[in-house]
Coordinates of C-alpha atoms in Angstrom, one line a residue:
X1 CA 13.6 1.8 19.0
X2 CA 13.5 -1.8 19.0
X3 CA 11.6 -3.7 16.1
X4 CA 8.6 -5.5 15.9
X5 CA 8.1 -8.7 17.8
X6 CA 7.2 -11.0 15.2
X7 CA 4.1 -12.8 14.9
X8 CA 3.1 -16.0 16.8
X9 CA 1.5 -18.9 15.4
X10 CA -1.3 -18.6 18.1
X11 CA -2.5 -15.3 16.6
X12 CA -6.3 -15.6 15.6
X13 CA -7.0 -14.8 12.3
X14 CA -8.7 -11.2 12.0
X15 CA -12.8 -11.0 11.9
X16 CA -13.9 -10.0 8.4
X17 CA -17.6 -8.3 8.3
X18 CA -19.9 -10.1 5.6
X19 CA -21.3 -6.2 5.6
X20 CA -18.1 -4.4 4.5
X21 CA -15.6 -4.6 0.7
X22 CA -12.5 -7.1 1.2
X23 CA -9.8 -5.3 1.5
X24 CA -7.4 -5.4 -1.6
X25 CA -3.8 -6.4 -1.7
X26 CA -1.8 -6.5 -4.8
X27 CA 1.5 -8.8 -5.1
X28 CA 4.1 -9.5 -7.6
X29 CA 6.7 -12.0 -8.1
X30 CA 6.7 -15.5 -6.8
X31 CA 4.0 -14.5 -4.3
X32 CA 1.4 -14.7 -7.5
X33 CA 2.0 -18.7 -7.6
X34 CA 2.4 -19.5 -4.2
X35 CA -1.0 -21.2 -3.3
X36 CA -0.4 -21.8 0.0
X37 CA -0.1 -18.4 1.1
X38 CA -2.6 -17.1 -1.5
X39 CA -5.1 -19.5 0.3
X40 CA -4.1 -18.2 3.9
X41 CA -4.6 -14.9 2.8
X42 CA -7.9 -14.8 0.4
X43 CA -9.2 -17.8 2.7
X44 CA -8.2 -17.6 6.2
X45 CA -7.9 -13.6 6.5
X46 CA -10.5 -12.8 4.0
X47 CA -8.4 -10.1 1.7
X48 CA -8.9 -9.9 -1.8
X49 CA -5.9 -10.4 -3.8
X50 CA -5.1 -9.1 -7.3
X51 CA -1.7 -9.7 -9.7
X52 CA 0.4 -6.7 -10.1
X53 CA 2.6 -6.7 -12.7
X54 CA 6.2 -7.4 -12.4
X55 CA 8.5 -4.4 -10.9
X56 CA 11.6 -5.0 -9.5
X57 CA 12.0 -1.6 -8.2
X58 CA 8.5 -2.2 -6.4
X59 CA 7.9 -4.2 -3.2
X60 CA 6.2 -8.2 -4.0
X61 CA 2.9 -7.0 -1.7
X62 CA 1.1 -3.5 -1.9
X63 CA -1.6 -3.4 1.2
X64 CA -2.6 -0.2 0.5
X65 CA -1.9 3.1 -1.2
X66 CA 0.5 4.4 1.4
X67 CA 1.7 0.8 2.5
X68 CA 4.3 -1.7 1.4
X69 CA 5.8 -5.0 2.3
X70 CA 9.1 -6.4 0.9
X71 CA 10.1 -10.0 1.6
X72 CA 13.4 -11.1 2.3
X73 CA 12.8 -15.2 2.4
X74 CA 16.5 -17.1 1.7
X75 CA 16.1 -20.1 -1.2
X76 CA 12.7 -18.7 -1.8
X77 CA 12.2 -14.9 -2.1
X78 CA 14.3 -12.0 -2.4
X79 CA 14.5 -8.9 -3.6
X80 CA 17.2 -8.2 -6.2
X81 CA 18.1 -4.9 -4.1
X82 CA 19.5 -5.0 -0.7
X83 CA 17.3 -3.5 2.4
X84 CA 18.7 0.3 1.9
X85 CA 18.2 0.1 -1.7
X86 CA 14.4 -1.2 -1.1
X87 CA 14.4 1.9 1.1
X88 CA 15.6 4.3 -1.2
X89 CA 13.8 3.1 -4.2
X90 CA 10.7 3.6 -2.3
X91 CA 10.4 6.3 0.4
X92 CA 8.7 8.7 -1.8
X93 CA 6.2 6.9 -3.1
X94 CA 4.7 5.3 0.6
X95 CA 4.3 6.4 3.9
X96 CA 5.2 2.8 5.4
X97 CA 7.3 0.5 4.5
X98 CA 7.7 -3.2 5.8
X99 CA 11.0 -5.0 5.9
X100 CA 10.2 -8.7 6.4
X101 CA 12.5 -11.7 7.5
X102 CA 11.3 -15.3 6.8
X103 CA 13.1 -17.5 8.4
X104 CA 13.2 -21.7 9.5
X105 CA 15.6 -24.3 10.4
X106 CA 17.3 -24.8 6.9
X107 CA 17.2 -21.0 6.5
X108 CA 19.7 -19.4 8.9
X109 CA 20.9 -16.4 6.9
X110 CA 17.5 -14.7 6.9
X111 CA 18.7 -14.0 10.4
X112 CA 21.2 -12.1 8.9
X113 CA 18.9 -9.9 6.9
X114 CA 16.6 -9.3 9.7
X115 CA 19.6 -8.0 11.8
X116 CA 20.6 -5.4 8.7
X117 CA 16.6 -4.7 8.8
X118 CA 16.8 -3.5 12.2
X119 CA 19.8 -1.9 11.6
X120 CA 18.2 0.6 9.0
X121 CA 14.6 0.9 10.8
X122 CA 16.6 2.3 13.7
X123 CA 18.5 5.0 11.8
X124 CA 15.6 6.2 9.7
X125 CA 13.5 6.6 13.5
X126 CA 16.7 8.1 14.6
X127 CA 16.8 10.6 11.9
X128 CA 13.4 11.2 11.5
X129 CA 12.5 9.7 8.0
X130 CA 9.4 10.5 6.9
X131 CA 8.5 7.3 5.7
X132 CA 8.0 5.3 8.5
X133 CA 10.6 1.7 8.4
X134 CA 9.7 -1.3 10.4
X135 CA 11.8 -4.7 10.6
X136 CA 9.9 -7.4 11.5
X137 CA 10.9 -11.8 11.5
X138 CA 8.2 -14.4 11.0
X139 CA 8.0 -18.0 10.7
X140 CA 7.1 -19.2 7.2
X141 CA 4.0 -19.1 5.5
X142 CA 1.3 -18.7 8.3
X143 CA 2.6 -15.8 10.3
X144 CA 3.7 -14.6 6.9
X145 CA 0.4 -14.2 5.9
X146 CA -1.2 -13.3 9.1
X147 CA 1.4 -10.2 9.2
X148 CA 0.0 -9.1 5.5
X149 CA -4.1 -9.4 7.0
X150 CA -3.3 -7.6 10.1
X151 CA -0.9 -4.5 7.7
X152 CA -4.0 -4.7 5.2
X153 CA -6.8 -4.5 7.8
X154 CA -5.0 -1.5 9.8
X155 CA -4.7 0.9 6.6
X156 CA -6.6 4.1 7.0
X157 CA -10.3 4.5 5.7
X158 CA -11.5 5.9 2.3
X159 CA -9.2 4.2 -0.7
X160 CA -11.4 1.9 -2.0
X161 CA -9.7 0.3 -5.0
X162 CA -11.3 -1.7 -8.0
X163 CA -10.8 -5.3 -8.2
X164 CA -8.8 -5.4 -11.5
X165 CA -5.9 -7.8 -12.1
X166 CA -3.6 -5.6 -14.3
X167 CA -2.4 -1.2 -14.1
X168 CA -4.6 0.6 -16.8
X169 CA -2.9 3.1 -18.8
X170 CA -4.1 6.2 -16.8
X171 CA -2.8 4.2 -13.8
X172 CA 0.2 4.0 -15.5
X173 CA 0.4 7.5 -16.7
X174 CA 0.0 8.6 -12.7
X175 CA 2.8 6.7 -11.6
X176 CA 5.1 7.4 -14.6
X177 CA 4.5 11.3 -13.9
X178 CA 4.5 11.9 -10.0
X179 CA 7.0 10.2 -8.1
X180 CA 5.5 10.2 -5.0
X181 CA 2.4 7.7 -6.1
X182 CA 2.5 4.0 -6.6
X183 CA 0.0 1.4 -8.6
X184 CA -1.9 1.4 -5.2
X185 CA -2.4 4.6 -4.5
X186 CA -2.9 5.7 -8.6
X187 CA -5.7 3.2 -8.6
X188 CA -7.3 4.4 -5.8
X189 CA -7.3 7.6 -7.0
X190 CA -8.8 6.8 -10.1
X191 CA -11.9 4.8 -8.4
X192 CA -13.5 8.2 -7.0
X193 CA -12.2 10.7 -9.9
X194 CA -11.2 10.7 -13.5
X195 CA -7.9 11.5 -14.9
X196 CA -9.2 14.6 -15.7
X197 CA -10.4 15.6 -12.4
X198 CA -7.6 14.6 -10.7
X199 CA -5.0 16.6 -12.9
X200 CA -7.0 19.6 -12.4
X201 CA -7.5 19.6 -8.3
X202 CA -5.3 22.3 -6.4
X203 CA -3.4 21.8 -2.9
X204 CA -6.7 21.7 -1.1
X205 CA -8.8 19.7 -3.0
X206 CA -6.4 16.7 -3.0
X207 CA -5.2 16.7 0.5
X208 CA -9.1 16.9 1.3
X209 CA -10.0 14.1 -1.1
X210 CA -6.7 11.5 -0.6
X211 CA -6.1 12.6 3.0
X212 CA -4.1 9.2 3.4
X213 CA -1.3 10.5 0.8
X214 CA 2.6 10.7 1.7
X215 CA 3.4 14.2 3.8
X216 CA 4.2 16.9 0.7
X217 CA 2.5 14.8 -1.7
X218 CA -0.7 17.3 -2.2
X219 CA 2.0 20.4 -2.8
X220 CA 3.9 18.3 -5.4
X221 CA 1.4 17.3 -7.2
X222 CA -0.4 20.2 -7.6
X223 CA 2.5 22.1 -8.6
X224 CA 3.2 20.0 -10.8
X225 CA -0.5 20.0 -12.6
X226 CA -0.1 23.8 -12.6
X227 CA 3.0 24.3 -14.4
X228 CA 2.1 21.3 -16.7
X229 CA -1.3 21.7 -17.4
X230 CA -4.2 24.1 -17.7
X231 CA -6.9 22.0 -17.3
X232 CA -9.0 23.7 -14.7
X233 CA -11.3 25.3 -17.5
X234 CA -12.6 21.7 -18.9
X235 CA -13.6 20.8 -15.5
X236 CA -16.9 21.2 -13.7
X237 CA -16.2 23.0 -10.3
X238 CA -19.4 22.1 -8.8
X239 CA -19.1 18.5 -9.6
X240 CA -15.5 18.4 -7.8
X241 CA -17.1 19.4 -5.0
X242 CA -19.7 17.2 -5.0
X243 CA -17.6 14.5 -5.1
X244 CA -15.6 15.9 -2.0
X245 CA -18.6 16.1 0.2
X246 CA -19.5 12.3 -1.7
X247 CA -16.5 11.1 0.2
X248 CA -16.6 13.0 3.5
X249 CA -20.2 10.8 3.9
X250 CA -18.3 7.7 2.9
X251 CA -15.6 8.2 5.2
X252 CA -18.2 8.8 7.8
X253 CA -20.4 6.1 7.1
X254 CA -17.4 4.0 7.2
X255 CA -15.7 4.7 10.4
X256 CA -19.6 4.2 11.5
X257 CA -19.5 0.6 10.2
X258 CA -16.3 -0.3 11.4
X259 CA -17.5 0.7 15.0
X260 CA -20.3 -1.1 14.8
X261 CA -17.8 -4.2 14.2

C-alpha cells in the first residue's frame, strides 16, 4: 500500500474541548529542548507534554500507550538505529508505529530515509505484521507537530495517564518485566489500578480493563503473573470488579463527550 501523504501546511490545528483532560504525550531526546515545537504542540494543538527519560532503544515521542513516533530529521534528529532496527526494537511493545521523515531544502538525504521508510511499511502490510508501520514525510517543525496532535488526538478512549515528568519505579518494574508494555502504556495502567491489582488480574480482567493493549498482550501477561506470582489471595475480588464496571462508565461517558464535540 502506498504511504501516507504528508501533512500540508494549510492543515487547521485540531479543536481542543475546554470540557475534556489534554491529551498526554511523552518525548525524549532533543525534542525536550526544542521550544519551537514544544510551543506548537502544548500551544497550538493543546497536548500536554511531559519529559521521558532518555532511551535509545525507545522512540523520541510516545502519544499513547499503544502508539509511537520516531523521527528521522538529517543535521537535527536521528535515531542511533536504522528504520528496521526501530522496528524490531519496538513491535512488541506498540500496536503502531510511526516512521517520520523531516525534510527541507538543505536537507536532501531525509528523502533517502523516507524512501527506506516506505520500503519497510510495505513489507510489514505485505506480511501481515501485527504492529501496524506507517512512513510518512513532513516539512519541518509545523507539519511536524501538527502530525504528533492529529496521532495523539486519534488514540483510542480510556488511558488516561498522570501528568508526571519522570517513570516511577513500579512503572519501571512493569516495563522491565513484560516486554510487550512501554512507559506509556505501564503508566496508564497504573493510573486506574495498583501494582498489586494489576499483577493479580487474569486473561479476562485485563483484556476488559486495557482493551487498547497490543494483540496477545492479555495472554502474556497473565501467564506470566501466574507462574510468577500468587498474589490473587491478597487481593479484594469485589473491588477488581468494581473498578472494571468504574471504567466501562468512563469509557461511556467519554465516547458520550467526545460526540458531543
Amino acid at each position: 500500500p502506498p504511504c501516507d501523504q504528508p501533512v500540508t501546511e494549510q492543515s487547521p490545528p485540531l479543536p481542543v474541548s475546554p470540557t475534556t483532560r489534554p491529551h498526554c504525550v511523552l518525548i525524549q531526546g532533543y525534542l525536550v529542548s526544542d521550544e519551537g515545537l514544544l510551543m506548537e504542540l502544548e500551544h497550538h494543538h493543546g497536548l500536554q507534554v511531559h519529559d521521558l527519560s532518555p532511551c535509545e532503544q525507545l522512540p523520541q515521542v510516545l502519544t499513547g500507550p499503544v502508539s509511537r513516533v520516531f523521527i528521522f530529521w538529517p543535521a537535527v534528529l536521528m535515531p542511533s538505529q536504522s528504520p528496521g532496527s526501530c522496528y524490531a526494537a519496538n513491535c512488541a511493545r506498540f500496536s503502531q508505529l510511526w516512521l517520520v521523515s523531516v525534510h527541507s531544502p538543505d536537507t536532501p538525504h531525509s528523502l533517502d530515509t523516507y524512501q527506506e521508510c516506505c520500503q519497510l511499511a510495505h513489507w510489514a502490510a505485505r506480511t501481515g505484521q501485527a504492529c501496524q508501520l506507517l512512513a510518512v514525510t513532513v516539512r519541518g517543525r509545523q507539519q511536524l507537530a501538527q502530525l504528533i496532535a492529529t496521532i495523539a488526538h486519534t488514540q483510542p478512549a480510556g488511558h488516561d495517564t498522570q501528568g508526571r515528568e519522570s517513570i516511577s519505579r513500579h512503572e519501571r518494574l512493569l516495563v522491565n518485566m513484560f516486554p510487550c508494555l512501554n512507559p506509556y502504556s505501564a503508566r496508564a495502567i497504573l493510573t486506574r489500578t495498583s501494582l498489586l491489582q494489576f499483577l493479580s488480574l487474569d486473561q479476562a480482567n485485563i483484556a476488559t480493563l486495557f482493551p487498547w493493549l497490543p494483540a496477545g498482550a492479555a495472554d502474556n501477561i497473565a501467564q506470566l503473573t501466574n507462574t510468577t506470582f500468587q498474589l490473587s489471595q491478597f487481593v479484594n475480588t469485589d473491588q477488581v470488579e468494581q473498578i472494571s464496571r468504574e471504567v466501562k462508565i468512563m469509557d461511556r461517558n467519554y465516547r458520550e463527550m467526545e460526540d458531543q464535540v
